Amino acid sequence: GAGVSQSPSNKVTEKGKDVELRCDPISGHTALYWYRQRLGQGLEFLIYFQGNSAPDKSGLPSDRFSAERTGESVSTLTIQRTQQEDSAVYLCASSLVAGDNEQFFGPGTRLTVL
Amino acid sequence: GESVGLHLPTLSVQEGDNSIINCAYSNSASDYFIWYKQESGKGPQFIIDIRSNMDKRQGQRVTVLLNKTVKHLSLQIAATQPGDSAVYFCAETPMDSSYKLIFGSGTRLLVRP
């Protein structure tokens, strides 16, 4: 079946611009996660959505970062006034239920801020 | 603070040999420890997990060992194959937020033909 998809696969932007990254989770998965992965490093948790519950935004690095999810479907991660340190791969994952250790990851969006 | 790290950044093994990837963790209040595999250009893929009250768990060609005394986690891969070449991450889930994966920095496994 279809896995987690993300778009765009690559995004190059200029410092100060806003960007919007999209994630389509696996159908039926109630939990959705966003992570950031800097070059050669592990993944940093950003935000978690579970059904209609309030999201856990504790990993967002600054108020320039925000995310939304419509029901149990698509999610968008928005970065306002991008900075060079925002350059990274942004990965989305979904899982069938909350707390499931097997999270299914998309291929990521590689963001480059010039 | 919470952190998960790895001893060896790169591991090179001969095809057919067994591989052992190690990980140290600092947070004793973790519920699960998990191993993920990430191939180039792809998102991480779940391999196996182990609950904090267990010492060993086996999967298909993989075994995870947990030593809580020294806060050490390892992943053993039997009969390593070229397709096992990837970066391997250990991760943990805090007991108070079990949905959140805290990842280490990764070990690259290279399999020589």
mmCIF file of C-alpha atoms in Angstrom:
data_model
loop_
_atom_site.group_PDB
_atom_site.id
_atom_site.type_symbol
_atom_site.label_atom_id
_atom_site.label_comp_id
_atom_site.label_asym_id
_atom_site.label_seq_id
_atom_site.Cartn_x
_atom_site.Cartn_y
_atom_site.Cartn_z
ATOM 1 C CA GLY A 1 0.000 0.000 0.000
ATOM 2 C CA ALA A 2 0.984 3.645 -0.184
ATOM 3 C CA GLY A 3 3.447 4.889 2.373
ATOM 4 C CA VAL A 4 3.946 8.328 3.853
ATOM 5 C CA SER A 5 4.507 10.920 1.166
ATOM 6 C CA GLN A 6 6.062 14.358 1.493
ATOM 7 C CA SER A 7 6.311 17.319 -0.823
ATOM 8 C CA PRO A 8 8.317 18.937 -2.110
ATOM 9 C CA SER A 9 11.265 16.559 -2.036
ATOM 10 C CA ASN A 10 13.667 19.490 -2.255
ATOM 11 C CA LYS A 11 13.174 23.159 -1.462
ATOM 12 C CA VAL A 12 15.707 25.934 -1.917
ATOM 13 C CA THR A 13 14.732 29.295 -0.514
ATOM 14 C CA GLU A 14 16.259 32.611 0.388
ATOM 15 C CA LYS A 15 16.807 33.724 3.939
ATOM 16 C CA GLY A 16 13.760 35.516 5.269
ATOM 17 C CA LYS A 17 11.217 33.740 3.061
ATOM 18 C CA ASP A 18 8.427 31.527 4.389
ATOM 19 C CA VAL A 19 8.184 27.854 3.404
ATOM 20 C CA GLU A 20 5.442 25.282 3.706
ATOM 21 C CA LEU A 21 6.137 21.558 3.773
ATOM 22 C CA ARG A 22 3.448 18.953 3.252
ATOM 23 C CA CYS A 23 2.954 15.458 4.628
ATOM 24 C CA ASP A 24 0.388 12.855 3.627
ATOM 25 C CA PRO A 25 0.314 10.087 6.232
ATOM 26 C CA ILE A 26 -0.699 6.489 5.702
ATOM 27 C CA SER A 27 -4.474 6.246 5.529
ATOM 28 C CA GLY A 28 -5.949 5.210 8.854
ATOM 29 C CA HIS A 29 -2.960 6.280 10.918
ATOM 30 C CA THR A 30 -4.136 8.450 13.764
ATOM 31 C CA ALA A 31 -0.744 9.702 14.952
ATOM 32 C CA LEU A 32 1.517 12.012 12.930
ATOM 33 C CA TYR A 33 4.975 13.316 13.782
ATOM 34 C CA TRP A 34 7.430 15.834 12.366
ATOM 35 C CA TYR A 35 11.194 15.529 12.875
ATOM 36 C CA ARG A 36 14.197 17.526 11.722
ATOM 37 C CA GLN A 37 17.471 15.898 10.691
ATOM 38 C CA ARG A 38 20.573 17.994 10.263
ATOM 39 C CA LEU A 39 23.384 16.636 8.114
ATOM 40 C CA GLY A 40 25.069 13.627 9.704
ATOM 41 C CA GLN A 41 22.930 13.771 12.805
ATOM 42 C CA GLY A 42 20.019 11.991 14.379
ATOM 43 C CA LEU A 43 16.421 13.107 14.217
ATOM 44 C CA GLU A 44 15.037 15.858 16.441
ATOM 45 C CA PHE A 45 11.397 15.621 17.462
ATOM 46 C CA LEU A 46 9.399 18.717 16.472
ATOM 47 C CA ILE A 47 5.676 18.107 16.913
ATOM 48 C CA TYR A 48 3.103 15.335 17.377
ATOM 49 C CA PHE A 49 -0.566 15.117 16.424
ATOM 50 C CA GLN A 50 -3.010 12.515 17.707
ATOM 51 C CA GLY A 51 -6.596 12.636 16.480
ATOM 52 C CA ASN A 52 -8.432 15.683 17.790
ATOM 53 C CA SER A 53 -6.212 16.058 20.857
ATOM 54 C CA ALA A 54 -4.075 19.145 21.332
ATOM 55 C CA PRO A 55 -0.726 18.617 19.581
ATOM 56 C CA ASP A 56 2.540 18.310 21.478
ATOM 57 C CA LYS A 57 4.543 21.257 20.167
ATOM 58 C CA SER A 58 7.354 20.930 22.701
ATOM 59 C CA GLY A 59 10.016 20.243 20.076
ATOM 60 C CA LEU A 60 9.432 23.292 17.892
ATOM 61 C CA PRO A 61 12.688 25.309 18.063
ATOM 62 C CA SER A 62 11.121 28.767 17.829
ATOM 63 C CA ASP A 63 7.852 30.580 17.191
ATOM 64 C CA ARG A 64 8.807 30.771 13.514
ATOM 65 C CA PHE A 65 7.827 27.117 13.288
ATOM 66 C CA SER A 66 4.198 25.995 13.232
ATOM 67 C CA ALA A 67 2.258 22.988 12.027
ATOM 68 C CA GLU A 68 -1.317 22.065 11.344
ATOM 69 C CA ARG A 69 -3.162 18.870 10.683
ATOM 70 C CA THR A 70 -6.615 18.504 9.202
ATOM 71 C CA GLY A 71 -8.417 15.720 11.030
ATOM 72 C CA GLU A 72 -6.436 12.529 10.535
ATOM 73 C CA SER A 73 -5.087 13.451 7.127
ATOM 74 C CA VAL A 74 -2.600 15.848 5.621
ATOM 75 C CA SER A 75 -0.288 17.978 7.740
ATOM 76 C CA THR A 76 1.698 21.090 6.859
ATOM 77 C CA LEU A 77 4.807 22.393 8.591
ATOM 78 C CA THR A 78 5.390 26.102 8.095
ATOM 79 C CA ILE A 79 8.655 27.914 8.742
ATOM 80 C CA GLN A 80 8.410 31.693 8.684
ATOM 81 C CA ARG A 81 11.322 34.045 7.997
ATOM 82 C CA THR A 82 13.681 31.167 7.301
ATOM 83 C CA GLN A 83 17.248 31.289 8.582
ATOM 84 C CA GLN A 84 20.308 29.410 7.335
ATOM 85 C CA GLU A 85 20.283 27.222 10.443
ATOM 86 C CA ASP A 86 16.872 25.914 9.342
ATOM 87 C CA SER A 87 18.596 24.013 6.524
ATOM 88 C CA ALA A 88 17.953 20.324 7.157
ATOM 89 C CA VAL A 89 15.836 17.380 6.060
ATOM 90 C CA TYR A 90 12.349 17.546 7.522
ATOM 91 C CA LEU A 91 10.825 14.118 8.025
ATOM 92 C CA CYS A 92 7.225 13.238 8.642
ATOM 93 C CA ALA A 93 6.089 9.960 10.153
ATOM 94 C CA SER A 94 2.780 8.359 11.032
ATOM 95 C CA SER A 95 1.732 5.443 13.180
ATOM 96 C CA LEU A 96 -1.461 3.481 13.555
ATOM 97 C CA VAL A 97 -1.938 4.520 17.152
ATOM 98 C CA ALA A 98 -0.265 6.868 19.599
ATOM 99 C CA GLY A 99 2.773 5.418 21.312
ATOM 100 C CA ASP A 100 3.390 2.832 18.610
ATOM 101 C CA ASN A 101 7.165 2.434 18.405
ATOM 102 C CA GLU A 102 6.942 1.568 14.735
ATOM 103 C CA GLN A 103 6.611 4.904 13.083
ATOM 104 C CA PHE A 104 6.484 4.930 9.284
ATOM 105 C CA PHE A 105 8.601 7.681 7.817
ATOM 106 C CA GLY A 106 8.298 9.550 4.571
ATOM 107 C CA PRO A 107 11.343 10.294 2.391
ATOM 108 C CA GLY A 108 11.673 13.799 3.790
ATOM 109 C CA THR A 109 11.928 17.304 2.377
ATOM 110 C CA ARG A 110 15.453 18.651 2.028
ATOM 111 C CA LEU A 111 15.340 22.368 2.838
ATOM 112 C CA THR A 112 18.230 24.626 1.873
ATOM 113 C CA VAL A 113 18.174 28.237 3.015
ATOM 114 C CA LEU A 114 20.615 30.440 1.117
ATOM 115 C CA GLY B 1 18.735 16.057 29.983
ATOM 116 C CA GLU B 2 17.686 13.178 27.837
ATOM 117 C CA SER B 3 20.263 11.977 25.353
ATOM 118 C CA VAL B 4 21.089 8.885 23.392
ATOM 119 C CA GLY B 5 24.475 8.462 21.756
ATOM 120 C CA LEU B 6 26.625 5.938 19.962
ATOM 121 C CA HIS B 7 30.172 4.662 20.513
ATOM 122 C CA LEU B 8 31.259 4.136 16.883
ATOM 123 C CA PRO B 9 30.375 6.469 14.031
ATOM 124 C CA THR B 10 31.388 3.947 11.293
ATOM 125 C CA LEU B 11 31.524 0.159 11.302
ATOM 126 C CA SER B 12 32.948 -1.833 8.407
ATOM 127 C CA VAL B 13 32.285 -5.588 8.250
ATOM 128 C CA GLN B 14 32.820 -8.390 5.778
ATOM 129 C CA GLU B 15 29.736 -9.809 4.107
ATOM 130 C CA GLY B 16 28.607 -12.873 6.020
ATOM 131 C CA ASP B 17 30.113 -11.773 9.319
ATOM 132 C CA ASN B 18 28.078 -10.691 12.317
ATOM 133 C CA SER B 19 27.760 -6.984 13.117
ATOM 134 C CA ILE B 20 27.391 -5.366 16.499
ATOM 135 C CA ILE B 21 26.268 -1.758 16.764
ATOM 136 C CA ASN B 22 26.419 -0.132 20.175
ATOM 137 C CA CYS B 23 24.556 2.699 21.821
ATOM 138 C CA ALA B 24 24.788 4.402 25.211
ATOM 139 C CA TYR B 25 21.879 6.206 26.809
ATOM 140 C CA SER B 26 21.641 8.532 29.763
ATOM 141 C CA ASN B 27 17.952 8.606 30.678
ATOM 142 C CA SER B 28 16.996 5.778 33.033
ATOM 143 C CA ALA B 29 13.300 6.708 32.841
ATOM 144 C CA SER B 30 12.718 5.330 29.356
ATOM 145 C CA ASP B 31 9.948 2.940 28.451
ATOM 146 C CA TYR B 32 11.254 1.457 25.223
ATOM 147 C CA PHE B 33 14.488 1.374 23.276
ATOM 148 C CA ILE B 34 14.255 1.083 19.527
ATOM 149 C CA TRP B 35 16.542 0.570 16.548
ATOM 150 C CA TYR B 36 15.916 2.229 13.200
ATOM 151 C CA LYS B 37 17.757 1.787 9.895
ATOM 152 C CA GLN B 38 18.142 4.632 7.422
ATOM 153 C CA GLU B 39 19.288 4.048 3.856
ATOM 154 C CA SER B 40 20.619 6.919 1.810
ATOM 155 C CA GLY B 41 17.908 9.310 0.680
ATOM 156 C CA LYS B 42 15.171 7.540 2.609
ATOM 157 C CA GLY B 43 13.387 7.960 5.901
ATOM 158 C CA PRO B 44 14.268 5.700 8.832
ATOM 159 C CA GLN B 45 12.755 2.229 8.982
ATOM 160 C CA PHE B 46 11.829 0.429 12.199
ATOM 161 C CA ILE B 47 13.899 -2.678 12.943
ATOM 162 C CA ILE B 48 13.151 -3.857 16.457
ATOM 163 C CA ASP B 49 12.289 -2.565 19.908
ATOM 164 C CA ILE B 50 12.782 -3.736 23.469
ATOM 165 C CA ARG B 51 10.935 -2.739 26.596
ATOM 166 C CA SER B 52 12.970 -1.455 29.507
ATOM 167 C CA ASN B 53 12.043 -4.468 31.674
ATOM 168 C CA MET B 54 13.653 -6.901 29.210
ATOM 169 C CA ASP B 55 17.291 -7.828 28.564
ATOM 170 C CA LYS B 56 17.114 -9.422 25.148
ATOM 171 C CA ARG B 57 14.824 -9.631 22.193
ATOM 172 C CA GLN B 58 15.306 -11.453 18.910
ATOM 173 C CA GLY B 59 13.933 -10.779 15.470
ATOM 174 C CA GLN B 60 14.751 -12.042 12.042
ATOM 175 C CA ARG B 61 18.592 -11.992 11.869
ATOM 176 C CA VAL B 62 18.679 -9.276 14.518
ATOM 177 C CA THR B 63 19.032 -9.342 18.293
ATOM 178 C CA VAL B 64 18.805 -6.386 20.628
ATOM 179 C CA LEU B 65 20.480 -6.504 24.036
ATOM 180 C CA LEU B 66 19.767 -4.065 26.863
ATOM 181 C CA ASN B 67 22.107 -3.670 29.824
ATOM 182 C CA LYS B 68 20.443 -1.284 32.243
ATOM 183 C CA THR B 69 23.306 -1.484 34.745
ATOM 184 C CA VAL B 70 25.679 0.308 32.376
ATOM 185 C CA LYS B 71 22.941 1.975 30.286
ATOM 186 C CA HIS B 72 24.030 0.229 27.119
ATOM 187 C CA LEU B 73 22.054 -0.989 24.122
ATOM 188 C CA SER B 74 23.333 -3.069 21.226
ATOM 189 C CA LEU B 75 22.032 -4.373 17.920
ATOM 190 C CA GLN B 76 23.462 -7.602 16.584
ATOM 191 C CA ILE B 77 22.979 -8.465 12.921
ATOM 192 C CA ALA B 78 23.724 -12.047 11.937
ATOM 193 C CA ALA B 79 25.266 -12.930 8.575
ATOM 194 C CA THR B 80 25.494 -9.302 7.454
ATOM 195 C CA GLN B 81 24.428 -8.701 3.864
ATOM 196 C CA PRO B 82 25.144 -5.833 1.434
ATOM 197 C CA GLY B 83 21.543 -4.688 1.906
ATOM 198 C CA ASP B 84 22.301 -4.052 5.558
ATOM 199 C CA SER B 85 24.559 -1.143 4.620
ATOM 200 C CA ALA B 86 22.887 1.923 6.122
ATOM 201 C CA VAL B 87 22.990 4.267 9.089
ATOM 202 C CA TYR B 88 21.571 2.757 12.260
ATOM 203 C CA PHE B 89 19.985 4.876 14.980
ATOM 204 C CA CYS B 90 19.041 3.910 18.467
ATOM 205 C CA ALA B 91 16.142 5.766 20.014
ATOM 206 C CA GLU B 92 14.256 5.812 23.287
ATOM 207 C CA THR B 93 10.787 6.753 24.384
ATOM 208 C CA PRO B 94 10.357 8.639 27.665
ATOM 209 C CA MET B 95 7.840 7.089 30.038
ATOM 210 C CA ASP B 96 5.953 10.365 30.368
ATOM 211 C CA SER B 97 5.607 10.837 26.593
ATOM 212 C CA SER B 98 5.888 7.430 25.004
ATOM 213 C CA TYR B 99 4.973 8.674 21.534
ATOM 214 C CA LYS B 100 8.144 10.781 21.345
ATOM 215 C CA LEU B 101 11.286 9.176 19.889
ATOM 216 C CA ILE B 102 14.599 10.572 21.178
ATOM 217 C CA PHE B 103 17.239 9.613 18.614
ATOM 218 C CA GLY B 104 20.986 9.160 18.902
ATOM 219 C CA SER B 105 23.441 10.443 16.298
ATOM 220 C CA GLY B 106 23.771 7.224 14.270
ATOM 221 C CA THR B 107 26.349 4.614 13.206
ATOM 222 C CA ARG B 108 27.137 3.948 9.573
ATOM 223 C CA LEU B 109 27.441 0.254 8.719
ATOM 224 C CA LEU B 110 29.472 -0.583 5.622
ATOM 225 C CA VAL B 111 29.387 -4.160 4.334
ATOM 226 C CA ARG B 112 32.411 -5.221 2.279
ATOM 227 C CA PRO B 113 31.712 -7.784 -0.463
#
